[in-house]
PDB file of C-alpha atoms in Angstrom:
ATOM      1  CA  UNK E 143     -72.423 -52.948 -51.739  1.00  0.00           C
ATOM      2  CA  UNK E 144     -73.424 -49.450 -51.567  1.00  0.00           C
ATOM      3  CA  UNK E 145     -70.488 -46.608 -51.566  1.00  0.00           C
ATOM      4  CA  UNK E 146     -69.580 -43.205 -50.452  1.00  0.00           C
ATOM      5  CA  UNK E 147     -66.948 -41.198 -51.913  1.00  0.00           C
ATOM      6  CA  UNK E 148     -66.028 -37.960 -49.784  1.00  0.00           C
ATOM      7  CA  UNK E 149     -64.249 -34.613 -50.472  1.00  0.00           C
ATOM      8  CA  UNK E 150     -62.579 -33.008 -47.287  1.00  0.00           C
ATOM      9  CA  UNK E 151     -64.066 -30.908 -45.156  1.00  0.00           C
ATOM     10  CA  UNK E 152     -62.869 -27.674 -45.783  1.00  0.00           C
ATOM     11  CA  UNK E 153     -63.194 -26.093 -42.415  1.00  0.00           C
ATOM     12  CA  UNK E 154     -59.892 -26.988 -41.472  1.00  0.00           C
ATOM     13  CA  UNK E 155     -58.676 -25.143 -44.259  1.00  0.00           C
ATOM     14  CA  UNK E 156     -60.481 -21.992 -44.421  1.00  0.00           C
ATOM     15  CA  UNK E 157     -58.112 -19.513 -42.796  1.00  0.00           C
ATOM     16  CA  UNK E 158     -55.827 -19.987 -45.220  1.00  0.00           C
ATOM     17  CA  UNK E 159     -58.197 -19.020 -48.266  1.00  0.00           C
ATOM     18  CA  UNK E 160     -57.023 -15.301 -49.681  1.00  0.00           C
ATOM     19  CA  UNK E 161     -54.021 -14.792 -47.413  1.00  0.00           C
ATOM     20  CA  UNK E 162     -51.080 -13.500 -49.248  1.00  0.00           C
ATOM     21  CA  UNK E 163     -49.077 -15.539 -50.825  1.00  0.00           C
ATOM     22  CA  UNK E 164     -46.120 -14.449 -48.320  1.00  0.00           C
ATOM     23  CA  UNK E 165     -48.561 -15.761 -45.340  1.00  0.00           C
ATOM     24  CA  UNK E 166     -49.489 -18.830 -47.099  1.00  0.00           C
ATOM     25  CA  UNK E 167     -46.016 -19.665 -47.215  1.00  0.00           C
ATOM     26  CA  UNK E 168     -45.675 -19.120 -43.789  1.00  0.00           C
ATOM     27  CA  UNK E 169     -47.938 -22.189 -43.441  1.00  0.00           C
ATOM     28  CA  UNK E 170     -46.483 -23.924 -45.862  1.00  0.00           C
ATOM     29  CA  UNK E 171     -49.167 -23.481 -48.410  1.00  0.00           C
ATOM     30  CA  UNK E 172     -48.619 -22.181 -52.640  1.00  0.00           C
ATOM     31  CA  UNK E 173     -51.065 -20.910 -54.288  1.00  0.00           C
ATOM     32  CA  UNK E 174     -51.966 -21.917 -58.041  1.00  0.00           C
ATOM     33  CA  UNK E 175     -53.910 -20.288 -60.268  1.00  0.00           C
ATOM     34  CA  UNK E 176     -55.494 -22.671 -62.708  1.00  0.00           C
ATOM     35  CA  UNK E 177     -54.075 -22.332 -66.085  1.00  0.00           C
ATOM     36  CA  UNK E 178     -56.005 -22.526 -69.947  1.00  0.00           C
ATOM     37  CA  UNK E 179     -56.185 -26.791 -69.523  1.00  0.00           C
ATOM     38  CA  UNK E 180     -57.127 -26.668 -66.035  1.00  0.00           C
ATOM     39  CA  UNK E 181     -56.278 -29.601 -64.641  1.00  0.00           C
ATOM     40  CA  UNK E 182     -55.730 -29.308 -60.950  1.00  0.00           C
ATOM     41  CA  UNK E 183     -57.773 -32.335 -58.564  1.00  0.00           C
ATOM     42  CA  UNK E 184     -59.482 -30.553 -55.994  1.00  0.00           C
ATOM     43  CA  UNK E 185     -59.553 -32.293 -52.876  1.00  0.00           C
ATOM     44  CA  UNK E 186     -63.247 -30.978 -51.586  1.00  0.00           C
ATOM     45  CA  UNK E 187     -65.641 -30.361 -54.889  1.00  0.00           C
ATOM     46  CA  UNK E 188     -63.791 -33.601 -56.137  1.00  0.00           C
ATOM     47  CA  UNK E 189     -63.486 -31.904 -59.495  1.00  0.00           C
ATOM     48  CA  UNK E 190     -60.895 -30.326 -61.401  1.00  0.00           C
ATOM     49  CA  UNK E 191     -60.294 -26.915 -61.022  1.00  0.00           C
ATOM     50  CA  UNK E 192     -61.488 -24.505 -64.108  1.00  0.00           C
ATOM     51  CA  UNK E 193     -59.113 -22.284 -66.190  1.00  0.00           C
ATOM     52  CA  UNK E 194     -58.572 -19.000 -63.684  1.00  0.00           C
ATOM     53  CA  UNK E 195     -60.062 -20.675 -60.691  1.00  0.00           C
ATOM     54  CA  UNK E 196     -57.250 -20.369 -57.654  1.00  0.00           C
ATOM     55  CA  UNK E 197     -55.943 -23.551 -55.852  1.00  0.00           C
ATOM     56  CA  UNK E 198     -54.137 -24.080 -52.540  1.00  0.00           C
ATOM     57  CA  UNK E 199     -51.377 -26.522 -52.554  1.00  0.00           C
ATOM     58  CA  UNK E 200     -51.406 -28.085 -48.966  1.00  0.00           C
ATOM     59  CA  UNK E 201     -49.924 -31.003 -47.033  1.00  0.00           C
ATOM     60  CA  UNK E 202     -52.488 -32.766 -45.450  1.00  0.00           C
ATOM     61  CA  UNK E 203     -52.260 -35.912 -43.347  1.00  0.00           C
ATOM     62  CA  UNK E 204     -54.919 -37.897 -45.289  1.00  0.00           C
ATOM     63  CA  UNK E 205     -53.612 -41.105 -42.586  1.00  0.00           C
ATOM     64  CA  UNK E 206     -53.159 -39.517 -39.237  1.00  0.00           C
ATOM     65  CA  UNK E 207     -53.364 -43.485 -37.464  1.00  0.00           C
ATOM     66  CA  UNK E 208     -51.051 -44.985 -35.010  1.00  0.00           C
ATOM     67  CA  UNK E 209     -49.463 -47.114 -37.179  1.00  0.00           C
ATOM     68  CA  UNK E 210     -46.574 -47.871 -39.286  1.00  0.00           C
ATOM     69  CA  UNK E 211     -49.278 -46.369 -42.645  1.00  0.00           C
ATOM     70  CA  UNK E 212     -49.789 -42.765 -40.732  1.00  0.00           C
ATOM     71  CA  UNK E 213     -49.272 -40.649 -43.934  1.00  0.00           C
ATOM     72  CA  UNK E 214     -49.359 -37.055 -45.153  1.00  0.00           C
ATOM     73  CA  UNK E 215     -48.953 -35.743 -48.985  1.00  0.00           C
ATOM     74  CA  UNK E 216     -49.473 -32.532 -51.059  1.00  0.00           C
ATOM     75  CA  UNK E 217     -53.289 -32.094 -52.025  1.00  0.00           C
ATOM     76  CA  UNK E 218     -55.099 -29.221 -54.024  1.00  0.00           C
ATOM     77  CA  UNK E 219     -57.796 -27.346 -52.754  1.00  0.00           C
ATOM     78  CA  UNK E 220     -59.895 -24.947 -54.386  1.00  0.00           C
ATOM     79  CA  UNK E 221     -59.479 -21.711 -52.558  1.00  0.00           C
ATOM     80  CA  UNK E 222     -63.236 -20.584 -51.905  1.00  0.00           C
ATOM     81  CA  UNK E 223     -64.812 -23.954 -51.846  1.00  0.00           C
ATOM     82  CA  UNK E 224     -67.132 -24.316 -48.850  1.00  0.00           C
ATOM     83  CA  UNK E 225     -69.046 -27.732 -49.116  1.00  0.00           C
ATOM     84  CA  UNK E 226     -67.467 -31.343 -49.870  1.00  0.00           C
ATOM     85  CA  UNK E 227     -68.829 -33.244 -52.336  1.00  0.00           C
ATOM     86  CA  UNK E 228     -70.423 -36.655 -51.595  1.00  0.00           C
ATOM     87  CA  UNK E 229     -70.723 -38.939 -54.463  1.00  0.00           C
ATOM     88  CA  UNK E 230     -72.710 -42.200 -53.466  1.00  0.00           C
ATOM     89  CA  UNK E 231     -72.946 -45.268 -55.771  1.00  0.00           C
ATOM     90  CA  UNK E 232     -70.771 -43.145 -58.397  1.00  0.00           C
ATOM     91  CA  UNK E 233     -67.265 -42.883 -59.476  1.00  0.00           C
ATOM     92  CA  UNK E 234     -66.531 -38.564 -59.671  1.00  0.00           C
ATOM     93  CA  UNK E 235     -65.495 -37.500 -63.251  1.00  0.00           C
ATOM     94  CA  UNK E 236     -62.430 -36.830 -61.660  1.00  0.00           C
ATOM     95  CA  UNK E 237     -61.440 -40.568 -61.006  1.00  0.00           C
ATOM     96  CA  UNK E 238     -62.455 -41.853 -63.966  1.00  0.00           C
ATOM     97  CA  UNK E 239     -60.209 -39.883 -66.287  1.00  0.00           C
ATOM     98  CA  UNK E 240     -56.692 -40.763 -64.026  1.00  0.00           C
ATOM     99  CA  UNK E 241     -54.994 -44.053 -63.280  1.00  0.00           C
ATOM    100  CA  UNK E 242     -55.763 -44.773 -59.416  1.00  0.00           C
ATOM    101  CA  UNK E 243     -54.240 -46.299 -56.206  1.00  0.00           C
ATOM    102  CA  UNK E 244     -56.779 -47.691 -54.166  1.00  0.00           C
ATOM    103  CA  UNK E 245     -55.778 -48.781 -50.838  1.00  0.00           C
ATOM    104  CA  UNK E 246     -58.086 -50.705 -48.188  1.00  0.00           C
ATOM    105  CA  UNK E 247     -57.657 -50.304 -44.602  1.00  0.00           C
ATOM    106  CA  UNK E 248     -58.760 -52.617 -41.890  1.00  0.00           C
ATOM    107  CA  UNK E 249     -60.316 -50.993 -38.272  1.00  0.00           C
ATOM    108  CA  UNK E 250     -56.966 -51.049 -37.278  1.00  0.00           C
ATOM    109  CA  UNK E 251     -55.778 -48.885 -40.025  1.00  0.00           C
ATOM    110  CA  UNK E 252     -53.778 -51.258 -41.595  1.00  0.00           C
ATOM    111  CA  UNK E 253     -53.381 -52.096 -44.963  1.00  0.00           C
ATOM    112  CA  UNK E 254     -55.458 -54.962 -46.109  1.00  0.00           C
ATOM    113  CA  UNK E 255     -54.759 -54.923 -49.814  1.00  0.00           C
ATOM    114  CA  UNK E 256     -54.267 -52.373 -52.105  1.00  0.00           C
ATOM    115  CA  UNK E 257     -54.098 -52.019 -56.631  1.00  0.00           C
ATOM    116  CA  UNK E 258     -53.822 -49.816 -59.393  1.00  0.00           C
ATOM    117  CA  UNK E 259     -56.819 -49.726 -61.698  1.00  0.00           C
ATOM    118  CA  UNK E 260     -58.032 -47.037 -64.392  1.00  0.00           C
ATOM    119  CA  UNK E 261     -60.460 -44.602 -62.723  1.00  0.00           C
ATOM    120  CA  UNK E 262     -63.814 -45.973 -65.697  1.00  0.00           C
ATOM    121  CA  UNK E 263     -63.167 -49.606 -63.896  1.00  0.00           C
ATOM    122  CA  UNK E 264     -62.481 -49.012 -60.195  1.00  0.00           C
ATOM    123  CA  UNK E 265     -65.950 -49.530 -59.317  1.00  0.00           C
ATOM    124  CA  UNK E 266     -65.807 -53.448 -59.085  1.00  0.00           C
ATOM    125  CA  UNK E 267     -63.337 -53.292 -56.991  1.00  0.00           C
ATOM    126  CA  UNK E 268     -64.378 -50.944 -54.316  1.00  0.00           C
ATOM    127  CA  UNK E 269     -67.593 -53.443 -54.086  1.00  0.00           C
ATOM    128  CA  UNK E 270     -65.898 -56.180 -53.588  1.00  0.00           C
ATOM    129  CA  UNK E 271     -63.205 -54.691 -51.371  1.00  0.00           C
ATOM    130  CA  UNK E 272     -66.403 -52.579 -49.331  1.00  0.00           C
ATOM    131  CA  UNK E 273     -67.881 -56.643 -49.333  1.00  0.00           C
ATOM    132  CA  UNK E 274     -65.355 -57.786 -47.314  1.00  0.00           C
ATOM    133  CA  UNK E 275     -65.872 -57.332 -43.489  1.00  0.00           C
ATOM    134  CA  UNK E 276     -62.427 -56.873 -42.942  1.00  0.00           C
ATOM    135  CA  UNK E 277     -61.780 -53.283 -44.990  1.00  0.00           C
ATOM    136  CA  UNK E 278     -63.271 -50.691 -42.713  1.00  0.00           C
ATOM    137  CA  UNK E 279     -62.303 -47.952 -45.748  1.00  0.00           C
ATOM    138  CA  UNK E 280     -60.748 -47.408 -48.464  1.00  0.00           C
ATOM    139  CA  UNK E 281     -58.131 -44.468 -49.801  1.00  0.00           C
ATOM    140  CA  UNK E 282     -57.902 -43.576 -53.154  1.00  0.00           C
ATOM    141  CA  UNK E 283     -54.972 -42.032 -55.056  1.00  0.00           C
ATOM    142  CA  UNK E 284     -53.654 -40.441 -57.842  1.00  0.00           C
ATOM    143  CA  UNK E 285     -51.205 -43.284 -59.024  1.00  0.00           C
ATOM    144  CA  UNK E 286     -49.015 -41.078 -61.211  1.00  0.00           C
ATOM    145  CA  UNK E 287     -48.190 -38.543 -58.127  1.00  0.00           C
ATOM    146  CA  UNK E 288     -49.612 -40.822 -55.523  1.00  0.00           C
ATOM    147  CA  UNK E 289     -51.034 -38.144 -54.422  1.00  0.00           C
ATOM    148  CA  UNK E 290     -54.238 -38.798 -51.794  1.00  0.00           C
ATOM    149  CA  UNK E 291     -57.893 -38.189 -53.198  1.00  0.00           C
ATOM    150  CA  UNK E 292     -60.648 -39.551 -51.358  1.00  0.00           C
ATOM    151  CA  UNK E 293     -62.226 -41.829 -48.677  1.00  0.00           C
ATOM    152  CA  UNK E 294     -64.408 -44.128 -49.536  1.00  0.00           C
ATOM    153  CA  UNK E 295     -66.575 -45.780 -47.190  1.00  0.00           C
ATOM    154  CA  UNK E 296     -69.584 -48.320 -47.031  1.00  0.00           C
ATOM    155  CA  UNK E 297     -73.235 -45.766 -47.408  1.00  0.00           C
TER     156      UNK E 297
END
């Protein structure tokens, strides 16, 4: 079963990128500046942010469905970044060094069944989960933070 894993879409964030920090808390946003390790997950290059490269610390309502799973959580996003990355057939770099949630949703947005797996072996399961006809997607997570990460959808 052929995959796509996407990075947000960054237009909804784009005002906030270089306000002050005073106005960024104003929309309850922090800016982070990465430090010597790096280490921050960007949300749209779905990579980790490089030492000195400047982060946005967000809610974002990575669920926004009807239903008893509607959920929002803190993300990063690097402050400048203008495209999403699409990753098809390919676990990011990203994933593959962090333990991860994956969650599968049905078309009704409810959760079908969800694990924890080590980013290096998620990939069976999002076939076989992306197999089934009755996941419509699939949310991955940091585990340790639980944190949201990415969609992932059939290609």
């Amino acid at each position: 079963m052929s995959y796509r894993i996407s990075g947000l879409d960054p237009a909804p964030f784009l005002h906030l990128y270089h306000l002050s920090d005073e106005a960024l808390h104003e929309h309850r946003a922090v800016r982070h500046v990465a430090g010597t390790t790096g280490g921050y997950p960007d949300r749209v290059e779905l990579r980790d942010a490089l030492p000195g490269e400047s982060l946005l610390l967000v809610n974002y309502e990575h669920q926004p469905a009807d239903t008893p799973y509607r959920s929002r959580h803190a993300v990063y996003l690097l402050e400048g970044a203008t495209t999403a990355a699409t990753f098809y057939d390919e676990i990011p770099l990203l994933f593959r060094r962090r333990m991860m949630s994956l969650r599968a949703f049905t078309a009704q947005d409810m959760l079908h069944v969800a694990t924890v797996v080590l980013g290096d072996a998620m990939e069976p399961t999002v076939h076989e989960w992306l197999a089934d006809d009755r996941v419509a997607y699939i949310h991955a997570h940091y585990a340790g933070a639980g944190c949201y990460a990415a969609r992932i959808d059939r290609a």
